[in-house]
Coordinates of N, CA and C in Angstrom, one line a residue:
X1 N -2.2 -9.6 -37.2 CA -3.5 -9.5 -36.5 C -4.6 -10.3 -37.2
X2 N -5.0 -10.8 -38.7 CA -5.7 -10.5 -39.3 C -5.4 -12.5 -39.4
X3 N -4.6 -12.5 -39.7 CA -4.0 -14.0 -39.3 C -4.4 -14.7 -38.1
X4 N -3.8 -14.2 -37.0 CA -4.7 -14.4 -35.7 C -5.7 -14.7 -35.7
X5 N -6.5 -13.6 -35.8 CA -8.2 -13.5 -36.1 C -8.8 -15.1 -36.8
X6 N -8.4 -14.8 -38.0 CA -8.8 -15.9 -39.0 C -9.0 -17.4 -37.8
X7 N -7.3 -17.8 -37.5 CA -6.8 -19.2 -36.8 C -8.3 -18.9 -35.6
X8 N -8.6 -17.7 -34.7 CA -9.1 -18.0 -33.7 C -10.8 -18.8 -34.2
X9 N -11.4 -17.7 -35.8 CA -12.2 -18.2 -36.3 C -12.3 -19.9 -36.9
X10 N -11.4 -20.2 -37.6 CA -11.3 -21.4 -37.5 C -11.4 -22.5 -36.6
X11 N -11.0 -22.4 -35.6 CA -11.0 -22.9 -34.2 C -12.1 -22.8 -34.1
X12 N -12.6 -21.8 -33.6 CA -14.4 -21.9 -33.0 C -15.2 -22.1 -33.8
X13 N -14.9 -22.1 -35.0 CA -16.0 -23.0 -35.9 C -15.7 -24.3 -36.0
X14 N -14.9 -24.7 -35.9 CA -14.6 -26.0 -35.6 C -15.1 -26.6 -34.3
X15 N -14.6 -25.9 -33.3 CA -15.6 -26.0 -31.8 C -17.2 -26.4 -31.5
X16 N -17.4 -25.8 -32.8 CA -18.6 -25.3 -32.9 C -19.5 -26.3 -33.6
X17 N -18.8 -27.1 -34.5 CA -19.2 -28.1 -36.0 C -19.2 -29.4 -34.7
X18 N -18.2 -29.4 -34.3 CA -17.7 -30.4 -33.1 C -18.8 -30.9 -31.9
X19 N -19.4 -29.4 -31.6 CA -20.7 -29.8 -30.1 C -21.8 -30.1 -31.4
X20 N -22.2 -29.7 -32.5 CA -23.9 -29.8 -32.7 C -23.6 -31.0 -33.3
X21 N -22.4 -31.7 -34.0 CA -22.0 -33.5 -33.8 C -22.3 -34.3 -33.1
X22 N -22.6 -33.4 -31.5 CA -22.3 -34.8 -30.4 C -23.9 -35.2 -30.5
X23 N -24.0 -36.0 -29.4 CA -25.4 -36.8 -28.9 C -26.3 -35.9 -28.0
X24 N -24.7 -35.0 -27.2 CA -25.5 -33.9 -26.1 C -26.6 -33.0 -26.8
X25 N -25.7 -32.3 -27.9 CA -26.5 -31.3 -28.7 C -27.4 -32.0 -29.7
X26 N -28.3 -33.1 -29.9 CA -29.3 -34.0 -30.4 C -29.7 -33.7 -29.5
X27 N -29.9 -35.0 -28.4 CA -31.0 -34.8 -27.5 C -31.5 -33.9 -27.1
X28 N -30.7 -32.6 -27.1 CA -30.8 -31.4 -26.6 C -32.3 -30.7 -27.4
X29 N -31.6 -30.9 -28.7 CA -32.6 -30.0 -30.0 C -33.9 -30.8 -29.9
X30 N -33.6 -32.0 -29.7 CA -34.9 -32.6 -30.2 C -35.9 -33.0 -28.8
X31 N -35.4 -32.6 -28.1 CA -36.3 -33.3 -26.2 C -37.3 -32.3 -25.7
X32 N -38.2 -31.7 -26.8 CA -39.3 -31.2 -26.4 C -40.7 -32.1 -26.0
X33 N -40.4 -33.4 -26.6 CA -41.6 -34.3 -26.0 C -41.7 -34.4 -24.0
X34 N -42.7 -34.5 -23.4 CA -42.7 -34.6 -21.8 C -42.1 -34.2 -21.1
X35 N -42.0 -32.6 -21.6 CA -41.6 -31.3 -20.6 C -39.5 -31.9 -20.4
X36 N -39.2 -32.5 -21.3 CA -37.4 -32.6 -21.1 C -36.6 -31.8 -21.4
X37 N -37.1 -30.6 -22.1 CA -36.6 -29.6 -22.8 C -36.2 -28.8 -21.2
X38 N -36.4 -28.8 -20.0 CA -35.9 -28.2 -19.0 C -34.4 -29.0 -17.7
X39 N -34.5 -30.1 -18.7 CA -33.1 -31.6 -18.1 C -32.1 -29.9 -18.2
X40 N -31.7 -30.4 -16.5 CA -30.6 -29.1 -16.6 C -28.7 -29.5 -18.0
X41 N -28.8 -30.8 -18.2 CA -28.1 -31.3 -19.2 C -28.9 -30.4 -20.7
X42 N -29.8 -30.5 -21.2 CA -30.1 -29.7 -22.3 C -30.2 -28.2 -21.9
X43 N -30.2 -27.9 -20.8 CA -30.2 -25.7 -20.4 C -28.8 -25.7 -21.2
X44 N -27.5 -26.4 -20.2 CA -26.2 -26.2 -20.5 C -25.9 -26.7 -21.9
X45 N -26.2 -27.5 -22.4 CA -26.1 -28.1 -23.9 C -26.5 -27.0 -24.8
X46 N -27.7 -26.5 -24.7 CA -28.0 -25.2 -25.3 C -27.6 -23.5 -24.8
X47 N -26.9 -23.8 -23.9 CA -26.1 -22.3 -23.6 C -25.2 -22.5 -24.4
X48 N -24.5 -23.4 -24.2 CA -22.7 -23.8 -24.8 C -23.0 -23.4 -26.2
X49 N -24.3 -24.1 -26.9 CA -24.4 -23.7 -28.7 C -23.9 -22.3 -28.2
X50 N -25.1 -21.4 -27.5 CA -25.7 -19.8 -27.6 C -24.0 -19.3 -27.7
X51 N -23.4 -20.1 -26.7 CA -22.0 -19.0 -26.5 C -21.3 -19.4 -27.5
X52 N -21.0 -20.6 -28.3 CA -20.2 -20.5 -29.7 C -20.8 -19.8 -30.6
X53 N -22.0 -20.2 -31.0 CA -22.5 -19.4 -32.0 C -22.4 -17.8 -31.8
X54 N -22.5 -17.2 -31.2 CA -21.8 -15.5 -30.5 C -20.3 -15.4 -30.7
X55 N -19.3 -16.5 -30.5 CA -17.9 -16.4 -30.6 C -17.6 -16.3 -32.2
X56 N -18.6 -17.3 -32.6 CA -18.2 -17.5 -34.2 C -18.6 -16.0 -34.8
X57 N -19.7 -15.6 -34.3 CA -20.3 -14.5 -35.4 C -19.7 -13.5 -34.6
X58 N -18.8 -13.0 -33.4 CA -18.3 -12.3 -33.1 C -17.2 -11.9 -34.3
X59 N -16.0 -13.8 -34.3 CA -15.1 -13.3 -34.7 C -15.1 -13.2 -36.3
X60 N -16.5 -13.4 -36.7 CA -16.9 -13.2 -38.0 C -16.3 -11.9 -38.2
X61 N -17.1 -11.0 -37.5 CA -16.8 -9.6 -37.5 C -15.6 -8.8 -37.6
X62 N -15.2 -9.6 -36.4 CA -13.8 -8.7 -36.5 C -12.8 -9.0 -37.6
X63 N -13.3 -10.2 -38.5 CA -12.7 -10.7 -39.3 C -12.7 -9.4 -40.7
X64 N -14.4 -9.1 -40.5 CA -14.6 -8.5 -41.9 C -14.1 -7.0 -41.5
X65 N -14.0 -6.7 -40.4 CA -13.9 -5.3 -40.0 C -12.0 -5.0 -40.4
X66 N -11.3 -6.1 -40.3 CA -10.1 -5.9 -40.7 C -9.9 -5.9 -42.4
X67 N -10.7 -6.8 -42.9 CA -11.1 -7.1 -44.7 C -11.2 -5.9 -45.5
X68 N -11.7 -4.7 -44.7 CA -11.9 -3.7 -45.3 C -11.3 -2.8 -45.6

């Protein structure tokens, strides 16, 4: 189980290293000049982070919760 866990962690941080690399997640972070911060391409660019980053620190957890 603990093995599992780890691989799924790996993965999603990997997933995760992988989107804030791209161009999407740039323009995304940085397109607060002339109200662009609401381009329905940066909402979804910045959900996608919100939901990895939750996956990762989820399976952070269940990582440490088995550690113990």
């Amino acid at each position: 189980m603990l093995d599992r866990l780890k691989a799924e962690l790996a993965s999603a941080e990997a997933e995760l290293r992988e989107h804030m690399a791209s161009w999407d997640y740039a323009f995304a972070m940085g397109s607060s000049r002339d109200g662009a911060t609401n381009h329905p391409l940066h909402r979804k660019t910045r959900e996608r982070t919100e939901e990895l980053t939750i996956r990762c620190r989820d399976l952070r957890a269940r990582v440490a919760e088995h550690q113990m």
